[in-house]
Short mmCIF file of C-alpha atoms in Angstrom, two decimals:
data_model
loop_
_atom_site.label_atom_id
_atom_site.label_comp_id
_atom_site.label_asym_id
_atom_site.label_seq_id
_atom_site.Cartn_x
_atom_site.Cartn_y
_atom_site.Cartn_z
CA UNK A 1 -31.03 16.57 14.49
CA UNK A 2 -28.63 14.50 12.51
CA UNK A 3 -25.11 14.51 13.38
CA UNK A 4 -22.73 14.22 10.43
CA UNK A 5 -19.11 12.26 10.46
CA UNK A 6 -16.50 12.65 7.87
CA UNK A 7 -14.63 9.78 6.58
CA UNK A 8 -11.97 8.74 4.19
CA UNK A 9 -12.45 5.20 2.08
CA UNK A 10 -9.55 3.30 1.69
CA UNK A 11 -8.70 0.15 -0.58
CA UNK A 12 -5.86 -0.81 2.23
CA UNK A 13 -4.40 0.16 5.62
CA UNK A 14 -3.44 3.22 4.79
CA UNK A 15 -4.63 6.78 3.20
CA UNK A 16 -7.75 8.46 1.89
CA UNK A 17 -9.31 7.75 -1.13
CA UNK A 18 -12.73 10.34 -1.24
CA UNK A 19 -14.88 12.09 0.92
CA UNK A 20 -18.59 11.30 2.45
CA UNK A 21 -20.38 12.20 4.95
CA UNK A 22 -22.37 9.72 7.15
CA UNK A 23 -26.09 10.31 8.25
CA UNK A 24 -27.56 8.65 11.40
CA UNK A 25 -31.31 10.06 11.29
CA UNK A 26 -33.45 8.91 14.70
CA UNK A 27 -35.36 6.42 14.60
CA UNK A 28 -38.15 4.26 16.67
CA UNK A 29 -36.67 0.82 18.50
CA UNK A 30 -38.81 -2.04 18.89
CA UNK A 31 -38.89 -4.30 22.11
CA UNK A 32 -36.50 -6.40 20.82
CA UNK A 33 -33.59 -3.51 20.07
CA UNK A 34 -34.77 -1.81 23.58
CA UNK A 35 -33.49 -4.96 24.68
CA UNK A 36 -30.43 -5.16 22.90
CA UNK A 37 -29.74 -1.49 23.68
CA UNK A 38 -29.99 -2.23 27.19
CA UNK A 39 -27.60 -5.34 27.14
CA UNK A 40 -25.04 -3.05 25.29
CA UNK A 41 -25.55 -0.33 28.55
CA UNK A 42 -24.83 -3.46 31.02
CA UNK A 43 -21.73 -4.30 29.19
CA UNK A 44 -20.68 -0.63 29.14
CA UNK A 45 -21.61 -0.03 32.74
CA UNK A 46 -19.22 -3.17 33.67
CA UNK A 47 -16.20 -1.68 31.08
CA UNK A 48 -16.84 2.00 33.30
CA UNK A 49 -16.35 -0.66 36.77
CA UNK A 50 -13.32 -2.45 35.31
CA UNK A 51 -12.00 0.98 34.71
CA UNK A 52 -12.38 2.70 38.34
CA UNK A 53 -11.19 -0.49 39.53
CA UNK A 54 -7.31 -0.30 37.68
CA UNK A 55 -7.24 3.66 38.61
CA UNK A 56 -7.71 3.06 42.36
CA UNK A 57 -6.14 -0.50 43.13
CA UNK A 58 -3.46 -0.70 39.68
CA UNK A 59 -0.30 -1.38 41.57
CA UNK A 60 1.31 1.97 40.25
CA UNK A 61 -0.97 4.82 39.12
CA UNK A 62 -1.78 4.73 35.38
CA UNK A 63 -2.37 7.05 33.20
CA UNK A 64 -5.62 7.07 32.00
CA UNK A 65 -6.11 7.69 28.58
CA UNK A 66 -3.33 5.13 27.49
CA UNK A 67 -6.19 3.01 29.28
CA UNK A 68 -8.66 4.31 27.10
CA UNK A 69 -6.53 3.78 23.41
CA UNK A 70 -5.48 0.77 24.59
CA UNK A 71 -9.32 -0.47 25.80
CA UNK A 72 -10.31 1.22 21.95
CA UNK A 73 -6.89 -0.41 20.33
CA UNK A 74 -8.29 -3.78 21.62
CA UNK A 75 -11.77 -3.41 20.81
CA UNK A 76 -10.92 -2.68 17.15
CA UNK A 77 -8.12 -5.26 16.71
CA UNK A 78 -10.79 -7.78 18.13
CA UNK A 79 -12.53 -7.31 14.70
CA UNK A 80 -10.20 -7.95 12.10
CA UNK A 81 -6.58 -8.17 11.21
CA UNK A 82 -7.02 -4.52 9.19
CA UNK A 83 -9.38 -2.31 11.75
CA UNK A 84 -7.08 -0.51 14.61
CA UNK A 85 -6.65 2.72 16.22
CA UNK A 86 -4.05 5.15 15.30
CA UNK A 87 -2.85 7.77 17.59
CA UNK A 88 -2.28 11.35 16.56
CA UNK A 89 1.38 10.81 15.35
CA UNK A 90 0.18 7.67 13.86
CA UNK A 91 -2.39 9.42 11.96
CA UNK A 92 -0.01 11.78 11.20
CA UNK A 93 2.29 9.34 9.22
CA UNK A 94 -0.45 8.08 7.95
CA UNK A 95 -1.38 10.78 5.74
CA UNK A 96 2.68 11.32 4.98
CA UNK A 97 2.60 8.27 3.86
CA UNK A 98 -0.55 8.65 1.27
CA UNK A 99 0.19 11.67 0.01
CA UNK A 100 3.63 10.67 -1.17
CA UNK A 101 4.75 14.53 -0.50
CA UNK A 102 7.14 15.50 2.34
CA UNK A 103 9.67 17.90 3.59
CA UNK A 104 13.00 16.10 3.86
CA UNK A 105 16.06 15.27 1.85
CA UNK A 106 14.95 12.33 -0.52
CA UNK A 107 16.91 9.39 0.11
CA UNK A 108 15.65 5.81 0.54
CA UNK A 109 17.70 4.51 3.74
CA UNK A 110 17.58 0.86 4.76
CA UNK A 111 18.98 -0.24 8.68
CA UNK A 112 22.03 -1.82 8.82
CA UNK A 113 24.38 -3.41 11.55
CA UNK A 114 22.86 -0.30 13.70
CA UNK A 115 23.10 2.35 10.88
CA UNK A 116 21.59 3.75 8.20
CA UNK A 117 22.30 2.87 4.57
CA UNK A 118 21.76 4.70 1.99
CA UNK A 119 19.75 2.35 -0.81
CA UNK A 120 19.53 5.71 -3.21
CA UNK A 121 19.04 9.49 -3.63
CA UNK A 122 16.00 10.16 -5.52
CA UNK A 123 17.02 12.36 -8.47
CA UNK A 124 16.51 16.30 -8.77
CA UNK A 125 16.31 16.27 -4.25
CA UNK A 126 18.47 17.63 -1.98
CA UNK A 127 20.29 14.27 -1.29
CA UNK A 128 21.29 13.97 -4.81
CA UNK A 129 22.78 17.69 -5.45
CA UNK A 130 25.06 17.08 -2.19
CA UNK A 131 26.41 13.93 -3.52
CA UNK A 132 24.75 11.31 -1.77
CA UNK A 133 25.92 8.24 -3.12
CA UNK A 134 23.76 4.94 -2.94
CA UNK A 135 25.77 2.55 -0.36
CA UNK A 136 26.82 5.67 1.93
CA UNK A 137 26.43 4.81 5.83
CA UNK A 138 25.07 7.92 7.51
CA UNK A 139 26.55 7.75 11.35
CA UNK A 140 25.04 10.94 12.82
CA UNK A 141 22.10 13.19 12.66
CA UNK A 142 22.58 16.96 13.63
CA UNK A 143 25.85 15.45 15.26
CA UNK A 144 23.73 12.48 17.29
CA UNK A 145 24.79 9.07 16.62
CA UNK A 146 22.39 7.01 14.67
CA UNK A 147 23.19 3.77 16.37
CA UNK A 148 20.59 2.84 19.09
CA UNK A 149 17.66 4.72 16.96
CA UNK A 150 15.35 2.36 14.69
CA UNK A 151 14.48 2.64 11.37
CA UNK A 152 11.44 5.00 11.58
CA UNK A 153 13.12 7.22 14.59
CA UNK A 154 15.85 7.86 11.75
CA UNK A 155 13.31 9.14 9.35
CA UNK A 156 11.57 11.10 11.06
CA UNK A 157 14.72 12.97 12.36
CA UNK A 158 15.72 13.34 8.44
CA UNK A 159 12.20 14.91 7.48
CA UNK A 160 10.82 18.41 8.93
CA UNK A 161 10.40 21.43 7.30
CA UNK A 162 11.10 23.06 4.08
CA UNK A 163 14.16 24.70 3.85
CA UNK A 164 15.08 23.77 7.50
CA UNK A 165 19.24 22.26 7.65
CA UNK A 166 20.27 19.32 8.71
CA UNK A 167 23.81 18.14 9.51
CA UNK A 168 25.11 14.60 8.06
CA UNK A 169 28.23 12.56 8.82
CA UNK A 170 28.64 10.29 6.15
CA UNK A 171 31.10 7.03 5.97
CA UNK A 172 32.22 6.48 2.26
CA UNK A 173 33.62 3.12 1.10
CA UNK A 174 37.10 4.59 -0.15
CA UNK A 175 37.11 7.69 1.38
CA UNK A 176 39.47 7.64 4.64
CA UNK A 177 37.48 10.59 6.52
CA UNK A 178 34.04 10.63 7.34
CA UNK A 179 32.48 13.26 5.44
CA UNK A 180 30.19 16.29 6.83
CA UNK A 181 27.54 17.13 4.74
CA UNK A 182 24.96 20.13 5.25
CA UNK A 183 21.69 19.56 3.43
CA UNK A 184 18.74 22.03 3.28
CA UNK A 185 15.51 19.86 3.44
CA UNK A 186 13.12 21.10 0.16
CA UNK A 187 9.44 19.32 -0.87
CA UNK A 188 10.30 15.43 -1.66
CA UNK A 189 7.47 13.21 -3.82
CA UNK A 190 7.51 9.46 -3.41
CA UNK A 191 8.50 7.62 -6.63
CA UNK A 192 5.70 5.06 -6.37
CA UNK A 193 6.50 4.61 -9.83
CA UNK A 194 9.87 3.16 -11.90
CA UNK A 195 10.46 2.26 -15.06
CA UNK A 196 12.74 1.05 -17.67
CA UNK A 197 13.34 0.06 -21.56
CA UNK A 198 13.43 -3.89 -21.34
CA UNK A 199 14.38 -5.66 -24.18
CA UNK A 200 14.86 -2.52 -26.59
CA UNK A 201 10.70 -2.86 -27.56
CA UNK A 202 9.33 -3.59 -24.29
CA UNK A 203 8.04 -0.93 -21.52
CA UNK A 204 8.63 -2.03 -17.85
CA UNK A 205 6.86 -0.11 -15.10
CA UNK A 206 7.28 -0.60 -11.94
CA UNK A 207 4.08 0.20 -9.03
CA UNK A 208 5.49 -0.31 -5.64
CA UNK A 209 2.86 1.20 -3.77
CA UNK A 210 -0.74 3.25 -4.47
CA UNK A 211 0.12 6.91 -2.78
CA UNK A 212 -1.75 9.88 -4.52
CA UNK A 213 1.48 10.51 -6.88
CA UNK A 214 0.78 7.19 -8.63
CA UNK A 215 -1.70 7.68 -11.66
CA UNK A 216 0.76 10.68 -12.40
CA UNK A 217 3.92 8.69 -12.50
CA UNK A 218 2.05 5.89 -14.42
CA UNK A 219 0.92 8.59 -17.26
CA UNK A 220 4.95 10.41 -17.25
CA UNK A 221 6.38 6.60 -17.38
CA UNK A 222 4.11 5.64 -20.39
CA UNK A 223 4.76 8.81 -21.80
CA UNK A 224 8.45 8.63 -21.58
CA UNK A 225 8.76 4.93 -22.46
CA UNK A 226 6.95 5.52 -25.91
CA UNK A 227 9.06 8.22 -27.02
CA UNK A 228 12.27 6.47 -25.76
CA UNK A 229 10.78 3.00 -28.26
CA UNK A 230 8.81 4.76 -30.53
CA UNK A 231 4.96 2.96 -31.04
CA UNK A 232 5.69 1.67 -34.16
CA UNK A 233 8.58 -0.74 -32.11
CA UNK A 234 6.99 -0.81 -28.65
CA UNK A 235 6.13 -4.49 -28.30
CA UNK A 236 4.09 -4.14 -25.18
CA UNK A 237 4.02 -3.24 -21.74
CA UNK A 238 4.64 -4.78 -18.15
CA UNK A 239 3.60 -3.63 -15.35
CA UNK A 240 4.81 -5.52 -12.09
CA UNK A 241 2.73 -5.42 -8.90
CA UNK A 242 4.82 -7.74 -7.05
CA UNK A 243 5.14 -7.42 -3.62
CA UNK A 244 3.16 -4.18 -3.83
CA UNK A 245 1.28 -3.78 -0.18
CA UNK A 246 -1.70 -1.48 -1.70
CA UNK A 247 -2.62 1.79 -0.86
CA UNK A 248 -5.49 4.28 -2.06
CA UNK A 249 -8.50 3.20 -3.86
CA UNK A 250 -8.80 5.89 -5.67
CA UNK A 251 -5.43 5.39 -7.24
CA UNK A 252 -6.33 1.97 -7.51
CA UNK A 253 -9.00 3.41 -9.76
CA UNK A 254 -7.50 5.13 -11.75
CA UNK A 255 -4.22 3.53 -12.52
CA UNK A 256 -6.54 0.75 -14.01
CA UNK A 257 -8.58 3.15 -16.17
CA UNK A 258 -5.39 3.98 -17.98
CA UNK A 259 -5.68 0.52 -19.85
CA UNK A 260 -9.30 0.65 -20.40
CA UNK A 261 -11.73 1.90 -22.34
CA UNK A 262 -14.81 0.74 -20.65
CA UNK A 263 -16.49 -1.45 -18.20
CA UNK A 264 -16.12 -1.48 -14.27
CA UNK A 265 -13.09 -1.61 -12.37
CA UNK A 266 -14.36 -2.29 -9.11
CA UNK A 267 -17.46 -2.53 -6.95
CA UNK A 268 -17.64 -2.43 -2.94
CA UNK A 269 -20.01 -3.48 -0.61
CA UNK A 270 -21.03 -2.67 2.64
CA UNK A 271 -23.69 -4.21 4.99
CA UNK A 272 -26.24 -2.64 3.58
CA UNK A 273 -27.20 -3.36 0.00
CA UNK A 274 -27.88 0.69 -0.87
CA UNK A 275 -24.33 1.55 0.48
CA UNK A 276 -22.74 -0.58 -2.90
CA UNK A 277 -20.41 1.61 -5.00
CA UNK A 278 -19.62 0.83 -8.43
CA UNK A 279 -16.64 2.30 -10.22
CA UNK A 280 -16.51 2.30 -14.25
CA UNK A 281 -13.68 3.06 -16.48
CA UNK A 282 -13.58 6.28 -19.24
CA UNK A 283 -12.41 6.24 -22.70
CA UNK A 284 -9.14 6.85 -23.17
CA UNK A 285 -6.00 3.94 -23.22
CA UNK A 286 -3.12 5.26 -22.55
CA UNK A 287 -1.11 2.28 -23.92
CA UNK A 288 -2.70 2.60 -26.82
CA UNK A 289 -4.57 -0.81 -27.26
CA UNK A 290 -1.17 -2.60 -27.35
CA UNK A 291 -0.12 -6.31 -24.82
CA UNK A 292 -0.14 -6.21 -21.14
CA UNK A 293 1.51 -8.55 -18.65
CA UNK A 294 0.85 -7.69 -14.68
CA UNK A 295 3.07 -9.49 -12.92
CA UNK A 296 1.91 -10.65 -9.23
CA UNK A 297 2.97 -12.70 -6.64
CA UNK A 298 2.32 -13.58 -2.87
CA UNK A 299 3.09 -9.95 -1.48
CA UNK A 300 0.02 -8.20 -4.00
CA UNK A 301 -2.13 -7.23 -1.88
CA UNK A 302 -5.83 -4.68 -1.57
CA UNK A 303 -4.82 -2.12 -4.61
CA UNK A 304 -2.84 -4.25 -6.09
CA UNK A 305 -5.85 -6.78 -6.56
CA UNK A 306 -7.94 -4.49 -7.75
CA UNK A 307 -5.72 -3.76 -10.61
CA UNK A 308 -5.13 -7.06 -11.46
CA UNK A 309 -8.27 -8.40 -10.94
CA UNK A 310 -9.75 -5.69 -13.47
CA UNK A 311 -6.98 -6.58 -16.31
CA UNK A 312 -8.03 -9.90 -15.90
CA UNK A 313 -11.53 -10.26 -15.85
CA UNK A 314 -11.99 -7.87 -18.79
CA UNK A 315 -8.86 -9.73 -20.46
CA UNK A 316 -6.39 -6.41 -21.24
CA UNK A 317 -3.72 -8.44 -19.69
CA UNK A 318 -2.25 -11.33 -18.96
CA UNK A 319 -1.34 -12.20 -15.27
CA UNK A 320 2.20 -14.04 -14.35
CA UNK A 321 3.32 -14.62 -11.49
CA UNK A 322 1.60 -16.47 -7.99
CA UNK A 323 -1.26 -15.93 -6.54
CA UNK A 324 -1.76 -12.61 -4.88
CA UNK A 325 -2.08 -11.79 -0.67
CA UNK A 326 -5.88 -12.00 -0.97
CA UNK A 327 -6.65 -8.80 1.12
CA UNK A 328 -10.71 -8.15 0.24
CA UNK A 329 -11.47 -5.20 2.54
CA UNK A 330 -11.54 -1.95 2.35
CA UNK A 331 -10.95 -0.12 5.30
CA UNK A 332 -12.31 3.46 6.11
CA UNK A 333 -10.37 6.31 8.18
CA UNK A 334 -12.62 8.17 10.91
CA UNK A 335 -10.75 10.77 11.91
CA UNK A 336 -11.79 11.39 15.60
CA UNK A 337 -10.77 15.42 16.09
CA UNK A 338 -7.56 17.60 16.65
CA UNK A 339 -5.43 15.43 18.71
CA UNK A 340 -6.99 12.51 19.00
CA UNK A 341 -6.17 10.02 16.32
CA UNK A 342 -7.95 8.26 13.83
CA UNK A 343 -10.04 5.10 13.41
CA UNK A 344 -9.10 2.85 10.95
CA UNK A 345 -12.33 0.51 10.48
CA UNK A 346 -13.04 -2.24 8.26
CA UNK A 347 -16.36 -1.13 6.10
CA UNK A 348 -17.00 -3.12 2.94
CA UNK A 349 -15.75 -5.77 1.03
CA UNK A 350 -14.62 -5.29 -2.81
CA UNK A 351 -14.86 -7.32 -6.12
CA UNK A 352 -13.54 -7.38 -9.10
CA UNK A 353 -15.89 -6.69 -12.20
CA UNK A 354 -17.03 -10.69 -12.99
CA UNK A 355 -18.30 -10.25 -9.00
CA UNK A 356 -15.59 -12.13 -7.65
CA UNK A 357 -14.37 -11.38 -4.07
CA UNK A 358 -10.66 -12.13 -3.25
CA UNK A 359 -11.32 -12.31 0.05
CA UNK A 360 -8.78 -15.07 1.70
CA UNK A 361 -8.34 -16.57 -1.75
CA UNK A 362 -6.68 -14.29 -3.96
CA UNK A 363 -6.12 -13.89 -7.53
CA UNK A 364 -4.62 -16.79 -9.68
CA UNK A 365 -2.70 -15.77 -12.05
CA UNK A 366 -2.85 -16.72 -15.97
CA UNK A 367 0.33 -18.33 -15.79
CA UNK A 368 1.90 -19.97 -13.08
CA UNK A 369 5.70 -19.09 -12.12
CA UNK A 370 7.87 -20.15 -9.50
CA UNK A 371 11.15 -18.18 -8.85
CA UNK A 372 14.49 -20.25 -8.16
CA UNK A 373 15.07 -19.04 -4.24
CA UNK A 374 18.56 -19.02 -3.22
CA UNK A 375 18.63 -21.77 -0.47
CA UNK A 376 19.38 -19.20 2.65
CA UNK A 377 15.94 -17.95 1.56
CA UNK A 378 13.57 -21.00 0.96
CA UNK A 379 12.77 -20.52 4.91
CA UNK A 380 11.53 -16.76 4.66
CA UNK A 381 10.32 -17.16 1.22
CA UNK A 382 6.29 -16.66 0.78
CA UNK A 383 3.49 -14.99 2.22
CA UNK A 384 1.12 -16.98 4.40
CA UNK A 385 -1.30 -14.90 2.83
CA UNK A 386 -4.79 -13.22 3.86
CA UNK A 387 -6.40 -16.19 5.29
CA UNK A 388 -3.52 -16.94 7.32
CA UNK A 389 -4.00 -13.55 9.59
CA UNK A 390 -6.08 -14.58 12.85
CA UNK A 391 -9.61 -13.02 12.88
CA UNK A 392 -9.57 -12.32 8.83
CA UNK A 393 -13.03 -11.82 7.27
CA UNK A 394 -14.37 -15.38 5.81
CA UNK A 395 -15.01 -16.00 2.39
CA UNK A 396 -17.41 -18.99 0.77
CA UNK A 397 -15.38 -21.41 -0.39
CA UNK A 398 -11.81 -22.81 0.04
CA UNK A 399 -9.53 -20.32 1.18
CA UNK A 400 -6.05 -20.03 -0.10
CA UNK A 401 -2.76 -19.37 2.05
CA UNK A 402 0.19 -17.57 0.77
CA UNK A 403 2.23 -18.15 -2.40
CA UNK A 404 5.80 -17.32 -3.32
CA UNK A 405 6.42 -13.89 -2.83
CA UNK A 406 10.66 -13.84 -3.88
CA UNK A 407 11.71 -11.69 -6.53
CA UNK A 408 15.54 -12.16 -8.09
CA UNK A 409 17.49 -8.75 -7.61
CA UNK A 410 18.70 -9.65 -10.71
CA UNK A 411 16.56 -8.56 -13.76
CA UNK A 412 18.57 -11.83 -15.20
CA UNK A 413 17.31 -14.18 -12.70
CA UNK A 414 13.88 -13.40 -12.77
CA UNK A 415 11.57 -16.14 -14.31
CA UNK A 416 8.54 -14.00 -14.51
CA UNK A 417 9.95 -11.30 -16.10
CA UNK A 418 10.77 -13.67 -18.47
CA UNK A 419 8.03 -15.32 -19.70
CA UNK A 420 6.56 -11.51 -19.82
CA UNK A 421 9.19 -10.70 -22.38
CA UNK A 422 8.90 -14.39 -24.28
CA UNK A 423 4.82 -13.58 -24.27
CA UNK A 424 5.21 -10.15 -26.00
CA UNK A 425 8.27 -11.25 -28.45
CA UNK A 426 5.60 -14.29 -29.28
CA UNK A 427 8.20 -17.18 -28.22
CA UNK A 428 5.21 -18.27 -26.38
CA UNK A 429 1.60 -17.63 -26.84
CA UNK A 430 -1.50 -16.38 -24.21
CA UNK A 431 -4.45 -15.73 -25.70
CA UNK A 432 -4.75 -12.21 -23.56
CA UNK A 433 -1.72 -10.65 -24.97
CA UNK A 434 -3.44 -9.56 -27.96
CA UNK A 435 -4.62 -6.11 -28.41
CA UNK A 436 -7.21 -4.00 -26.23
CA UNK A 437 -10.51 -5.93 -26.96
CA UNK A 438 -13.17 -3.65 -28.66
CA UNK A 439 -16.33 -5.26 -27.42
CA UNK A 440 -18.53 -3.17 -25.37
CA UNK A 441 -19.95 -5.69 -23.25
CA UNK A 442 -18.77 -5.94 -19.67
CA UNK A 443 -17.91 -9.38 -18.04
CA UNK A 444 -20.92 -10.90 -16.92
CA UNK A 445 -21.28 -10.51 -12.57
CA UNK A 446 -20.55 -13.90 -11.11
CA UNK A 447 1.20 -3.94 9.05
CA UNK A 448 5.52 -4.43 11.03
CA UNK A 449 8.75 -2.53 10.41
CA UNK A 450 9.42 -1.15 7.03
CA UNK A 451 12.11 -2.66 5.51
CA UNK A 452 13.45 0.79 4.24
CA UNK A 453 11.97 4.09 4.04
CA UNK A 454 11.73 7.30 2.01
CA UNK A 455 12.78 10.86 3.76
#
């Protein structure tokens, strides 16, 4: 009798990208994995006596199954930097998180001197029809004071239900009195997508991370941004990456067939050689065969790569920037039954279509370029990078560590953006800003505190 285990496949630490199901059939050991199978029953047999022996002589009485998460927390972080165990809740968020679909009130909220800051009300969402203003310091919570709670503790008392109240008291720059504000909490989406004219001909998107509302903000921005140019004045398209932490591979997938025709995307590999998936692109460019510039930097990371790495090595766009995280792996979620969490396991490596793996290295972009960091930053500026994590997956080769990872505030500022709009205007030159190419060939093989949050 086979026993069958669902699983999610994932392109980074977090979400579900498709479905399969896992065989183990029974089969006959030889001597020499009877004798490995009985090793493995010593070892286990000595974890079950370590056990007994905290329970009955642990100074106070502990509660045994935080022993058992933490004895599976440690056996999993003991593998890599990117295989753990997540507790229900943990799961929970988890899937929040990848879905990009919530109840709550849709404001992004940053921590501030204790309180919560409002960064900005998403449009069309309950924060923005009450007149939630970006800047506004939210001081209670259903009349409980923010200050003590952390970032995430904040959040989660802002989500719930649909069409559950919650009670705000807001401080307004200007305004004398605190205000009270009543919101009902209605069905929020992630914008995991922005975008802007730039330049009066040029089409900016912006991908901050790969949830599963991403492919459908990509195809609404493009679709916008050409009527707002027109295609006759559109001068290209760029699509920045930078400091993008990944997500699903699936979105991964797709976001990077909108600018192909054909060819693969991605493959990934497993142990075993049957267990490599390849991933192709359809007809269909949504940009219409006209430039691309990715921009990338040391915080592009997993999905981000993928994207990249496929614009490159079929040449539909030009890379500027620094080289990206380097984060290879792709990481598979085990769900382990109501209540009991998930595993988050590391399961097979990925490369880009030329058969290049990132691994600790990274993709180099096209053209090199450095940002101008403000001197209070130069100390916190840059990523150390994939290779940098303790206990990362080795790749042949050098390995690369970290790369610039700032990014101006100011659209003004910023150097890459820049040379994007300078490579599309043709005030400088790149040889893979020209149009879609039309050969048919493909190219030949070769985790912390959010900063701010959505609710």
């Amino acid at each position: 009798m086979m026993r069958k285990t669902s699983i999610v496949l994932l392109s980074a630490a977090t979400g579900a990208a498709l479905t399969l199901f896992v065989t183990q059939p029974r089969v006959l050991m030889g001597s020499s994995a009877r004798a490995a199978t009985a090793d493995t029953y010593r070892q286990l047999n000595l974890f079950g006596d370590v056990f007994e022996r905290v329970r009955s002589d642990y100074v106070e009485k502990p509660d045994d199954s935080k022993l058992v998460e933490s004895a599976i927390s440690g056996m999993l972080s003991g593998l890599d930097p990117h295989s753990s165990y997540m507790d229900a809740k943990s799961f929970r968020d988890m899937q929040v998180q990848t879905r990009g679909e919530f109840g709550g009130l849709g404001i992004e909220v940053t921590m501030e001197d204790g309180l919560i800051k409002v960064v900005s009300p998403i449009d069309d969402t309950p924060a923005s029809r009450a007149g939630i203003l970006a800047n506004d310091i939210i001081t209670q919570l259903d009349d409980e004071q923010v200050q003590g709670l952390t970032l995430n503790q904040a959040v989660e008392k802002m989500r719930g239900p649909v069409n559950t109240k919650i009670k705000l008291k807001v401080v307004r720059k200007g305004v004398d009195n605190p205000l009270d504000i009543t919101l009902v909490r209605d069905n929020i989406r992630v914008r995991s997508v922005r975008s802007r004219v730039e330049a009066d001909d040029i089409a900016y998107i912006r991908i901050t991370t790969f949830n599963e509302q991403t492919t459908e903000g990509l195809k609404k921005s493009i679709a916008d941004l050409q009527s707002q140019i027109g295609g006759d004045k559109l001068k290209g398209y760029v699509i920045d990456l930078r400091n993008n932490p990944g997500g699903l591979l699936e979105e991964a997938v797709t976001v990077s067939d909108a600018f192909l025709e054909r060819g693969e995307i991605v493959s990934t590999r497993g142990r075993n050689p049957e267990e490599t998936q390849r991933r192709t692109a359809h007809p269909g460019d949504l940009t219409k065969g006209k430039p691309v510039i990715v921009l990338i930097n040391g915080g592009s990371a997993s999905a981000s790569e993928i994207v990249a790495g496929a614009l490159q090595d079929h040449k539909r766009a030009t890379l500027v920037g620094t080289r990206s995280f380097g984060k290879g792996s792709v990481q598979t979620i085990i769900p382990l039954g109501s209540g009991n969490g998930a595993l988050r396991l590391t399961t097979a490596r990925y490369y880009t279509p030329s058969g290049k793996s990132i691994q600790a290295k990274g993709i180099v972009p096209d053209i090199e370029v450095l940002q101008d960091v403000p001197d209070e930053l130069k100390s916190r500026d840059g990523t150390k990078g994939e290779a940098s994590l303790r206990g990362h997956l080795k790749n042949d080769g050098d390995e690369k560590t970290g790369s610039q990872s700032y990014v101006p505030p100011d659209p003004k500022d910023d150097k890459a953006l820049k040379m994007a709009d300078d490579l599309l205007h043709g005030i400088k030159s790149s040889a893979t800003t020209a149009a879609a190419p039309t050969a048919t060939e493909t190219p030949a093989a070769a985790d912390d505190k959010p900063a701010k949050a959505q609710n």
